[in-house]
C-alpha cells in the first residue's frame, strides 16, 4: 500500500469480535477523519453506523477489497481518546465484541445516521459552600482523597448508615468543580437517582444532570452532548453513565458499591464498579467506593492494600444505631406472615406518632397457588417456576418471563375447587395490615406500585413527609432513603439466605438486613429493628444483631478462603440455551472436553455442564459451564481459548451462548 494510504478501523454494533477496515469517502474532503467520530458504512446488504477507533496505514485485506465509508457524521470526535482506550480494555477483559461495548452506552438518538443537533442549553450554574459541620472522620477522608486528586487511587469509604457519606461526596465534588473538573456519581438503581440528584442540585444547580434508562431518548442525547461539550459538570447516573464522554473527569463515586445492580446481566455483562476503577486508573484520578456494607471483594482488596480504607463509624446526627432484636416465630401462629408480638409493637409505635416500615422482599400476594386436595401447583408453561398470585389483578404472573394467566376455577389435575394461595408477598401483608390498622394511611412500595411514571416519587414523598404511617416494601426501600420519622423497621422473612446453595447468599443477606435496618431512627432518637426468624440461634443472626459487619465479613471470608471461592479465586461462566434441551448440553460438553485436553494439569477447574438453577425460562432450556482458577491471568487465557472454541463451533451457530466473566448470579 502507498505511504499515504488511510485505513479507518471502525467499531460496529455486531457480535463479531473485531474492528472493520474501511477507506475514507471517495469524494474529496479536506477535513481529517479522527478517532472517535461516527461514520456511516456499508456492511453486507445493510448500512450501519460505526465509530472510528483508530487510523492505520495497513490492512490485513487487499486495498481493492476495502469499501469507503458512505458518510462522515461528526465534524469532531464524539469520544475522547481516553474513552476509546477504555472501550478496548473493557472489551478485552470481558471477552466481548468491541462494537457492542462501544455502543452499549450510546444514546439511541446517536446510533442513527443523523448529524448532531445542538443540545438544549443548561440552566445557569451555582456553587454553594455547605454549612455542614464535618466529623473528624469525614474531614480526614475528604483531606486524604483531595490530596490524591491528580493521581489514581481507589478509596473504600465504609460508613455506617446515616454517617454522612453523601456529604463527603458533595464536598470533594465542590472543590474539584472549582478547578473546572467533572464528577460522576454512580448509583445502583433509578429509584435512588432523584433523591441524590436533588441533594447535588441544591448545592450545584444547573451543573448537575441525571442519566438513566428512563429518560427520553432526546434527554439522554442532550445529556451526552452537554457532557461532551463540558456544559454539565456533575452526572448522577446508573451504570451506563460510566460510558459518557467526559472531557475533564476528576472523580468517580460508586455509591452502594456492593449492590448487584452494578453488574449488567445480559448482553455486555460488565461490572460498573470494576470498570469505574479501570476508568479512574486510565485517567489517573481518584475513585470512591462507598457503602455501609462493602462487597467482600472490596474488603479483600482493602486488606491487600490495593484500596485505601476510610471509615465513618458514627452517624452524622449523633443518633445511635438502631437496636436489633429477634422475634422467635417457631411454633407461633402467624397471620399473613405477621406474629402477634410484631403486631403489638407496630401498635405501640403508631401510638407514639412514629412511622413503621415492614420489609418483605417478595412482591405479589402469594408466591404459590396450589390445590389442597392433590398438591397441584400453578407453574409457568414457559419457565420452571411457580406462578405468583397477584390480588390486585386477580391473576397469576410469572416473575421470570412476566407471563400472565387467569385463575383457574378448579384444579386442572383433580377438578377440585380447593385452590389456595400459600405464603405471602407485599400485597398479602398490606391486606393484613389494613385489617389490623384500618384508620392508618399505608403505602406499599414495590415494583408493581411504582410502574407508572412519577408513582415512586409520590410514594416516597408520602413516606418522607409522614403522610403514610405504615410503609410496606421490598428492597426498593432498603438502601439510600432517608425517612426522618421512621422509628420501627420489621423484617418479616429473614431466613431465606441461611441455607442457600449460593456461596454469596449470606453476604447479600447481611447487606440487605443491615441496609434496611439502617432506615430506622436516623434523626430524632435511636430506632428499633425487629427480625422475625425461625432460626434465632443461628450464629449469623447473633452477628447481625451485633451490627458488626466487618466481623461478619471476616468470618465469612475465612470460610471462602478455605473453600477456594471468590475473592480467593476467579470465575467465568459459559451459558448456552435453546428450545431443545440436548443442544446446549452437547455444545457445552464439547467445550468442556476441549478445555480438559488443553488444561490437563488442573490449573483450570471445569465444572459442568449442568442445567442452570432455573433450567427452563421463556421456553428455552439453559445450561452452564463454570471455569475456576486461583490465578486471574490463567483464567483469562482459558476464556480466550473458550471464545475461539465457541465461535468456531458449528453447533454454536444454532443456539444462544454467552460469556460471563466474574459472574455474581449463577442462574
XYZ file of C-alpha atoms in Angstrom:
667
model
C 0.000 0.000 0.000
C 1.051 3.568 -0.596
C 2.657 5.580 2.148
C -0.319 7.945 2.379
C -2.988 5.250 2.483
C -5.531 5.856 5.240
C -7.304 2.850 6.742
C -10.181 3.554 9.119
C -10.562 0.959 11.903
C -14.290 1.019 12.670
C -16.267 -0.498 15.563
C -19.704 -1.740 14.504
C -22.616 -2.947 16.685
C -22.270 -6.610 15.698
C -21.434 -9.777 17.683
C -18.183 -10.163 15.719
C -15.115 -9.653 17.915
C -13.091 -7.346 15.695
C -12.790 -3.935 14.090
C -13.607 -3.471 10.405
C -11.384 -1.760 7.837
C -12.773 0.999 5.597
C -11.380 3.688 3.338
C -12.163 7.414 3.542
C -15.042 8.621 1.327
C -14.434 8.799 -2.414
C -15.484 12.442 -2.518
C -12.585 14.737 -1.710
C -12.686 16.267 1.736
C -10.060 18.425 3.400
C -11.459 17.504 6.792
C -9.321 14.962 8.603
C -11.133 11.925 9.968
C -10.135 11.422 13.587
C -10.663 8.531 16.012
C -13.893 8.973 17.982
C -16.150 10.190 15.143
C -19.227 8.357 13.888
C -19.351 7.205 10.289
C -21.920 5.567 8.067
C -20.612 2.410 6.372
C -21.840 -0.347 4.060
C -21.976 -3.730 5.807
C -23.151 -6.559 3.598
C -26.573 -5.541 2.351
C -27.076 -3.132 5.238
C -25.844 0.310 6.121
C -24.602 0.718 9.690
C -23.376 3.487 11.942
C -19.907 2.862 13.323
C -17.276 4.621 15.413
C -13.744 5.143 14.114
C -11.432 3.665 16.742
C -8.064 4.094 15.032
C -6.325 5.263 11.850
C -3.855 2.871 10.214
C -1.778 2.727 7.060
C -2.033 -1.009 6.555
C -4.763 -3.633 6.447
C -4.733 -7.413 6.513
C -7.034 -7.232 3.469
C -6.239 -6.157 -0.081
C -6.876 -2.469 -0.664
C -9.138 -3.275 -3.630
C -11.482 -5.237 -1.344
C -11.978 -2.400 1.122
C -15.042 -0.200 0.811
C -15.144 3.518 1.536
C -17.371 4.940 4.219
C -20.555 6.479 2.847
C -20.768 9.445 5.222
C -18.889 11.244 7.981
C -21.443 12.038 10.695
C -19.353 14.120 13.124
C -17.025 17.037 12.481
C -15.142 16.461 15.728
C -14.661 13.313 17.825
C -17.655 12.301 19.899
C -15.433 10.253 22.228
C -12.131 11.428 23.762
C -9.061 9.248 23.220
C -9.007 8.007 26.808
C -12.557 6.676 26.421
C -11.575 4.752 23.268
C -8.742 3.139 25.245
C -11.228 2.326 27.999
C -13.509 0.597 25.450
C -10.612 -1.557 24.227
C -9.601 -2.647 27.720
C -13.187 -3.340 28.805
C -13.798 -5.461 25.701
C -10.578 -7.408 26.291
C -11.294 -8.072 29.966
C -14.865 -9.258 29.421
C -14.021 -11.007 26.132
C -16.879 -9.158 24.447
C -17.200 -7.783 20.885
C -15.652 -4.307 20.794
C -18.504 -2.838 18.729
C -21.133 -3.874 21.275
C -19.011 -2.386 24.058
C -18.691 0.969 22.246
C -22.400 1.154 21.500
C -23.585 -0.116 24.902
C -23.598 3.366 26.431
C -24.514 5.361 23.346
C -27.966 7.020 23.415
C -30.370 5.648 20.822
C -30.504 9.002 19.021
C -26.753 8.811 18.354
C -26.921 5.277 16.982
C -28.795 6.646 13.973
C -27.174 8.002 10.831
C -28.018 11.624 11.561
C -25.763 14.577 12.212
C -25.856 16.049 15.684
C -28.174 18.826 16.747
C -27.143 21.461 19.236
C -28.283 20.242 22.675
C -30.669 22.268 24.792
C -28.929 24.861 26.925
C -28.447 24.043 30.594
C -29.542 26.431 33.382
C -27.074 28.782 34.982
C -24.772 27.167 37.490
C -24.487 27.841 41.191
C -21.998 26.520 43.712
C -22.596 26.818 47.410
C -20.382 26.082 50.359
C -22.117 23.667 52.701
C -22.957 24.844 56.244
C -22.476 21.205 57.231
C -20.079 20.530 60.115
C -17.894 17.580 59.208
C -16.914 14.963 61.759
C -13.173 14.322 62.242
C -13.530 11.079 60.248
C -15.313 12.836 57.370
C -12.739 15.625 57.373
C -9.905 13.088 57.281
C -11.494 11.214 54.350
C -12.013 14.450 52.390
C -8.436 15.611 53.022
C -6.903 12.247 52.061
C -8.885 11.926 48.840
C -8.274 15.505 47.690
C -4.579 15.037 48.353
C -4.618 12.441 45.541
C -6.798 14.441 43.148
C -4.183 14.227 40.371
C -3.362 10.555 40.897
C -5.156 7.243 40.629
C -6.267 5.742 43.937
C -9.271 3.683 44.972
C -10.855 4.649 48.293
C -13.267 2.320 50.066
C -15.469 4.666 52.105
C -17.098 2.354 54.657
C -19.580 4.366 56.679
C -22.459 3.063 58.763
C -25.933 4.037 57.555
C -26.517 7.726 58.233
C -22.798 8.517 58.641
C -22.784 11.256 56.003
C -21.100 9.596 53.025
C -23.037 11.823 50.605
C -21.721 14.955 52.339
C -18.200 13.659 51.720
C -19.021 13.232 48.021
C -20.527 16.729 47.877
C -17.556 18.466 49.468
C -14.977 16.723 47.288
C -17.096 17.472 44.214
C -17.342 21.152 45.223
C -13.602 21.541 45.452
C -12.995 19.715 42.174
C -15.596 21.810 40.341
C -13.686 24.926 41.373
C -10.790 23.624 39.256
C -13.139 23.031 36.283
C -13.241 19.246 36.735
C -16.235 16.987 36.066
C -17.634 14.445 38.543
C -19.534 11.179 38.002
C -21.710 9.692 40.767
C -22.907 6.155 40.014
C -25.946 4.823 41.885
C -27.235 1.251 41.570
C -30.875 1.930 40.700
C -33.095 4.615 39.200
C -35.073 4.845 42.448
C -32.007 6.342 44.140
C -31.252 8.828 41.348
C -33.906 11.516 42.135
C -33.022 11.950 45.806
C -29.256 12.041 45.151
C -29.876 14.400 42.227
C -31.862 16.745 44.473
C -29.045 16.998 47.007
C -26.482 17.783 44.319
C -28.780 20.276 42.551
C -29.314 22.158 45.804
C -25.544 22.556 46.020
C -24.548 22.959 42.353
C -27.684 23.919 40.404
C -27.571 23.639 36.611
C -24.169 21.972 36.560
C -25.893 18.694 37.521
C -27.792 16.184 35.360
C -29.152 12.669 35.790
C -28.600 9.855 33.304
C -30.511 6.574 33.292
C -32.683 4.344 31.104
C -35.998 6.015 31.921
C -35.020 9.351 30.401
C -36.485 10.118 26.977
C -34.145 9.462 24.008
C -33.894 13.210 23.402
C -32.950 13.879 27.030
C -30.290 11.158 27.008
C -28.852 12.627 23.802
C -28.770 16.146 25.281
C -27.052 14.988 28.466
C -24.497 13.043 26.409
C -23.673 16.060 24.227
C -23.641 18.555 27.096
C -21.181 16.321 28.923
C -19.040 16.123 25.805
C -19.114 19.913 25.484
C -18.437 20.352 29.232
C -21.689 22.245 29.811
C -22.552 19.757 32.572
C -20.102 19.188 35.390
C -21.812 16.540 37.558
C -23.711 13.445 36.429
C -25.803 11.271 38.770
C -26.474 8.064 36.884
C -26.860 4.328 36.754
C -24.213 2.036 35.292
C -24.465 3.246 31.638
C -23.372 6.740 32.757
C -19.872 5.283 33.019
C -19.616 5.447 29.204
C -20.361 9.184 28.894
C -17.697 11.262 27.065
C -16.347 13.350 29.943
C -13.592 15.698 28.786
C -12.156 16.605 32.211
C -13.330 13.932 34.628
C -11.775 14.436 38.069
C -13.629 11.933 40.288
C -15.830 8.844 40.070
C -18.015 7.808 43.007
C -19.716 4.399 43.142
C -22.370 4.731 45.843
C -23.697 1.496 47.423
C -20.794 -0.215 45.659
C -21.818 -3.635 46.983
C -25.118 -3.612 45.094
C -25.587 -6.412 42.495
C -27.392 -3.927 40.208
C -23.982 -2.614 39.160
C -23.465 -5.866 37.226
C -25.117 -5.939 33.807
C -26.789 -9.346 33.486
C -27.327 -9.592 29.729
C -25.504 -8.609 26.553
C -22.264 -6.918 27.597
C -22.038 -8.395 31.118
C -19.827 -5.839 32.815
C -19.453 -4.658 36.397
C -19.827 -0.869 36.527
C -17.972 -0.842 39.846
C -14.958 -2.654 38.442
C -14.958 -0.613 35.236
C -15.178 2.582 37.309
C -11.890 1.543 38.903
C -10.430 0.876 35.437
C -11.556 4.231 34.035
C -10.122 6.054 37.042
C -6.845 4.195 36.619
C -6.595 5.228 32.955
C -7.394 8.852 33.794
C -5.121 8.907 36.874
C -7.917 10.215 39.112
C -9.392 9.011 42.437
C -12.420 6.728 42.646
C -14.543 6.340 45.790
C -16.419 3.115 46.506
C -18.979 3.953 49.188
C -21.072 1.570 51.290
C -22.168 0.722 54.806
C -21.784 -2.940 53.834
C -18.949 -3.224 51.292
C -18.688 -6.197 48.984
C -16.315 -8.894 50.179
C -14.197 -8.294 47.053
C -13.675 -4.649 48.052
C -12.908 -5.529 51.675
C -10.387 -8.093 50.445
C -8.739 -5.508 48.167
C -8.541 -3.104 51.104
C -6.915 -5.807 53.242
C -4.340 -6.379 50.487
C -3.607 -2.640 50.310
C -4.995 -2.214 46.790
C -7.741 0.070 48.122
C -7.385 2.685 50.851
C -9.969 2.198 53.607
C -11.723 5.277 55.041
C -14.051 4.590 57.982
C -17.056 6.634 59.115
C -18.043 4.786 62.311
C -20.666 7.199 63.722
C -23.898 8.710 62.461
C -23.781 12.318 61.341
C -26.784 13.139 63.572
C -25.039 11.574 66.601
C -28.113 9.342 66.998
C -27.150 5.791 67.975
C -27.634 2.867 65.628
C -30.988 1.112 65.990
C -31.250 -1.789 68.383
C -31.813 -5.067 66.518
C -33.903 -7.757 68.227
C -35.072 -11.172 67.087
C -38.638 -12.421 67.259
C -38.651 -16.197 67.535
C -41.614 -17.358 65.435
C -41.096 -21.093 65.941
C -44.359 -22.738 66.994
C -46.126 -19.373 66.661
C -49.259 -18.716 64.677
C -48.629 -16.116 62.003
C -51.290 -14.044 60.272
C -50.154 -13.309 56.718
C -46.575 -13.633 57.950
C -47.115 -11.321 60.953
C -46.631 -12.519 64.517
C -48.768 -11.271 67.419
C -45.631 -9.832 69.052
C -44.846 -7.803 65.946
C -48.411 -6.500 65.594
C -48.249 -5.337 69.208
C -45.007 -3.413 68.567
C -46.497 -1.785 65.463
C -49.473 -0.649 67.546
C -47.212 0.865 70.229
C -45.049 2.661 67.666
C -48.027 4.232 65.895
C -49.443 5.355 69.246
C -46.250 7.411 69.681
C -46.923 9.131 66.305
C -43.888 7.414 64.796
C -43.563 5.577 61.490
C -43.213 1.840 60.769
C -41.578 0.023 57.851
C -42.463 -3.619 57.133
C -39.904 -5.208 54.844
C -40.532 -8.346 52.790
C -38.516 -8.911 49.646
C -41.306 -10.539 47.662
C -43.962 -8.720 45.671
C -47.426 -10.020 44.855
C -49.973 -11.600 47.187
C -48.614 -15.138 47.470
C -45.686 -16.941 45.794
C -47.553 -20.250 45.461
C -51.051 -21.113 44.212
C -51.939 -24.753 44.840
C -54.618 -27.379 45.226
C -55.030 -28.665 48.781
C -56.574 -31.942 47.579
C -53.952 -33.251 45.152
C -50.986 -30.911 45.667
C -51.001 -29.361 42.172
C -49.010 -26.100 41.812
C -49.668 -23.361 39.278
C -46.494 -23.276 37.156
C -45.409 -21.177 34.193
C -45.508 -23.251 30.981
C -42.521 -21.279 29.662
C -40.359 -21.457 32.794
C -39.698 -23.994 35.512
C -41.051 -21.664 38.168
C -44.203 -21.283 40.214
C -46.635 -18.541 39.309
C -47.202 -15.757 41.836
C -50.762 -14.781 42.726
C -51.429 -11.022 42.421
C -54.584 -9.998 44.257
C -54.911 -6.522 42.681
C -55.034 -8.043 39.194
C -56.629 -11.315 40.326
C -54.180 -13.135 38.065
C -51.172 -15.432 38.184
C -47.909 -13.878 36.983
C -44.507 -15.397 36.260
C -41.792 -13.164 37.735
C -39.241 -14.525 35.244
C -40.956 -14.030 31.875
C -43.914 -11.848 33.030
C -46.445 -14.268 31.529
C -49.939 -13.524 32.879
C -52.561 -16.268 33.375
C -56.141 -16.236 34.627
C -57.008 -18.015 37.860
C -58.427 -21.482 37.251
C -61.901 -22.080 38.720
C -60.897 -25.652 39.572
C -57.739 -27.731 39.791
C -56.541 -28.797 36.301
C -55.423 -32.150 37.752
C -58.225 -33.367 40.055
C -61.011 -30.832 39.265
C -61.214 -29.878 42.943
C -62.122 -26.322 43.900
C -59.834 -26.399 46.958
C -57.408 -23.881 45.460
C -55.441 -21.674 47.833
C -52.726 -19.035 47.846
C -49.751 -20.065 50.037
C -47.096 -17.824 51.545
C -47.079 -14.050 51.483
C -45.841 -11.134 49.475
C -46.266 -7.384 49.864
C -49.925 -7.469 48.764
C -50.901 -10.024 51.383
C -49.052 -8.137 54.119
C -50.812 -4.941 53.039
C -54.208 -6.648 53.261
C -53.473 -7.920 56.789
C -52.165 -4.538 57.962
C -55.194 -2.730 56.530
C -57.428 -5.050 58.550
C -55.372 -4.649 61.732
C -54.962 -0.846 61.423
C -57.961 0.421 59.409
C -57.501 4.069 60.416
C -53.866 4.384 59.328
C -52.513 5.502 55.953
C -50.490 2.685 54.418
C -48.060 2.962 51.489
C -46.939 -0.157 49.632
C -43.771 0.426 47.619
C -42.687 -2.332 45.249
C -42.165 -2.759 41.515
C -45.914 -3.277 40.998
C -46.974 0.025 42.612
C -44.156 2.058 41.022
C -44.586 1.136 37.355
C -46.286 4.388 36.336
C -44.136 7.448 35.765
C -43.944 9.575 38.912
C -45.556 6.937 41.150
C -42.339 6.188 43.031
C -41.743 9.880 43.755
C -45.317 10.245 45.036
C -44.995 7.254 47.371
C -41.583 8.357 48.644
C -42.970 11.832 49.345
C -45.707 10.191 51.427
C -43.022 8.329 53.356
C -40.706 11.313 53.824
C -43.495 13.659 54.902
C -45.066 11.125 57.306
C -48.309 11.200 55.308
C -48.167 7.392 55.500
C -47.811 5.894 58.961
C -47.009 2.358 57.794
C -44.705 1.552 54.881
C -44.651 -1.889 53.268
C -41.944 -2.566 50.733
C -39.275 -4.629 49.050
C -35.591 -3.818 48.568
C -36.610 -0.612 46.773
C -36.785 0.816 50.312
C -33.671 -0.886 51.650
C -30.929 1.468 50.540
C -30.145 5.128 50.470
C -33.531 6.514 51.541
C -33.851 8.917 54.440
C -37.134 8.680 56.369
C -36.878 11.138 59.293
C -39.976 9.848 61.133
C -39.210 6.123 60.874
C -38.832 4.523 64.321
C -39.505 0.810 63.741
C -38.311 -1.494 60.967
C -39.708 -5.032 60.890
C -38.159 -7.692 58.664
C -40.744 -10.389 58.076
C -38.890 -13.171 56.300
C -35.195 -13.088 57.187
C -34.232 -16.744 56.808
C -34.004 -17.021 53.028
C -30.218 -16.868 52.714
C -29.209 -19.026 55.668
C -29.151 -22.353 53.838
C -28.842 -21.331 50.184
C -26.535 -23.177 47.792
C -25.281 -19.787 46.538
C -21.989 -19.029 48.326
C -22.847 -15.308 48.223
C -26.254 -15.736 49.886
C -25.205 -14.875 53.448
C -23.147 -11.890 52.270
C -26.150 -10.478 50.426
C -28.498 -11.300 53.263
C -26.263 -9.430 55.716
C -26.025 -6.437 53.384
C -29.781 -6.310 52.885
C -30.655 -6.706 56.579
C -28.140 -4.094 57.718
C -29.107 -1.665 54.960
C -32.836 -1.876 55.667
C -32.189 -1.738 59.423
C -30.307 1.492 58.858
C -33.503 3.250 57.739
C -34.694 3.344 61.386
C -34.129 6.188 63.851
C -31.841 8.381 61.742
C -32.830 11.815 63.113
C -34.537 12.179 66.479
C -33.812 9.049 68.506
C -32.441 5.553 68.103
C -34.855 3.284 66.294
C -35.682 -0.380 66.703
C -35.404 -3.269 64.294
C -37.357 -6.493 64.748
C -36.389 -9.556 62.738
C -38.810 -12.477 62.585
C -36.912 -15.744 62.278
C -37.352 -19.487 62.608
C -33.622 -19.791 63.384
C -32.850 -17.359 66.246
C -29.915 -19.491 67.466
C -28.074 -19.440 64.115
C -24.630 -17.757 64.549
C -25.393 -15.477 61.600
C -28.359 -13.960 63.432
C -26.335 -13.089 66.518
C -23.757 -11.340 64.309
C -26.499 -9.350 62.588
C -27.829 -8.242 65.987
C -24.357 -7.053 66.990
C -24.235 -4.995 63.744
C -20.527 -5.716 63.385
C -20.441 -6.112 59.614
C -16.631 -6.178 59.490
C -16.505 -9.116 61.913
C -19.226 -10.943 59.993
C -17.331 -10.364 56.741
C -14.108 -11.639 58.318
C -15.867 -14.860 59.397
C -17.445 -15.492 56.004
C -14.251 -14.557 54.115
C -12.338 -17.145 56.139
C -14.901 -19.743 55.018
C -14.477 -18.617 51.412
C -10.706 -18.905 51.650
C -10.925 -22.478 52.972
C -13.256 -23.349 50.083
C -11.161 -21.521 47.447
C -14.090 -19.307 46.488
C -14.002 -15.657 45.301
C -12.312 -13.371 46.121
C -9.660 -16.084 46.680
C -10.272 -17.495 43.198
C -11.729 -16.228 39.945
C -14.736 -17.451 37.960
C -16.141 -17.354 34.457
C -19.451 -18.814 33.386
C -20.295 -20.029 29.888
C -24.035 -20.160 29.326
C -25.990 -21.701 26.452
C -29.702 -22.121 25.757
C -32.060 -23.483 23.118
C -35.630 -24.683 22.769
C -34.245 -28.247 22.571
C -32.655 -29.360 25.807
C -29.936 -31.579 24.318
C -28.356 -28.897 22.079
C -26.918 -26.563 24.749
C -25.786 -29.526 26.853
C -23.936 -31.108 23.900
C -22.461 -27.747 22.917
C -21.019 -27.128 26.361
C -19.891 -30.757 26.655
C -17.753 -30.288 23.524
C -16.232 -27.156 25.068
C -15.577 -28.942 28.350
C -13.782 -31.841 26.649
C -11.561 -29.485 24.646
C -10.704 -27.463 27.754
C -9.796 -30.593 29.737
C -7.463 -31.629 26.927
C -5.918 -28.143 26.839
C -5.513 -27.914 30.654
C -4.761 -31.434 31.919
C -2.766 -30.108 34.898
C -5.854 -28.818 36.698
C -4.833 -25.130 36.724
C -8.331 -24.505 35.395
C -11.144 -26.267 37.193
C -14.014 -27.069 34.850
C -17.377 -27.772 36.447
C -20.297 -28.943 34.360
C -22.055 -28.614 32.081
C -25.100 -28.654 34.320
C -28.637 -27.303 33.987
C -28.938 -23.731 35.255
C -30.784 -23.357 38.578
C -33.767 -22.114 36.551
C -33.441 -24.738 33.861
C -36.311 -23.656 31.656
C -37.002 -19.947 31.122
C -39.151 -18.366 28.438
C -39.477 -21.680 26.638
C -35.716 -22.249 26.393
C -33.504 -24.761 28.225
C -30.462 -23.239 29.927
C -27.149 -24.947 30.728
C -23.892 -23.592 32.108
C -20.218 -24.461 32.345
C -18.138 -22.965 35.160
C -14.408 -22.194 34.849
C -12.450 -21.502 38.041
C -8.813 -20.623 38.685
C -6.801 -19.185 41.541
C -4.773 -17.101 39.089
C -6.713 -14.454 37.115
C -4.241 -14.476 34.202
C -4.599 -18.236 33.734
C -8.375 -17.949 33.783
C -8.371 -15.288 31.073
C -6.155 -17.426 28.854
C -8.715 -20.217 29.253
C -11.574 -17.806 28.464
C -9.774 -16.674 25.285
C -9.366 -20.299 24.243
C -13.030 -20.928 25.070
C -14.087 -17.954 22.930
C -12.244 -19.476 19.990
C -13.951 -22.828 20.556
C -17.398 -21.296 20.944
C -17.141 -19.087 17.864
C -15.759 -21.816 15.617
C -18.323 -24.426 16.678
C -20.977 -25.247 14.079
C -23.323 -26.202 16.910
C -22.787 -22.764 18.464
C -24.460 -21.111 15.466
C -27.696 -22.952 16.206
C -28.178 -21.682 19.744
C -27.547 -18.718 22.033
C -24.431 -18.621 24.166
C -22.685 -16.040 26.315
C -19.589 -15.489 28.420
C -19.844 -14.026 31.911
C -16.540 -13.004 33.497
C -16.691 -12.572 37.294
C -20.341 -13.699 37.473
C -22.343 -12.708 40.526
C -25.525 -14.585 39.575
C -25.373 -18.287 38.826
C -28.876 -18.532 37.288
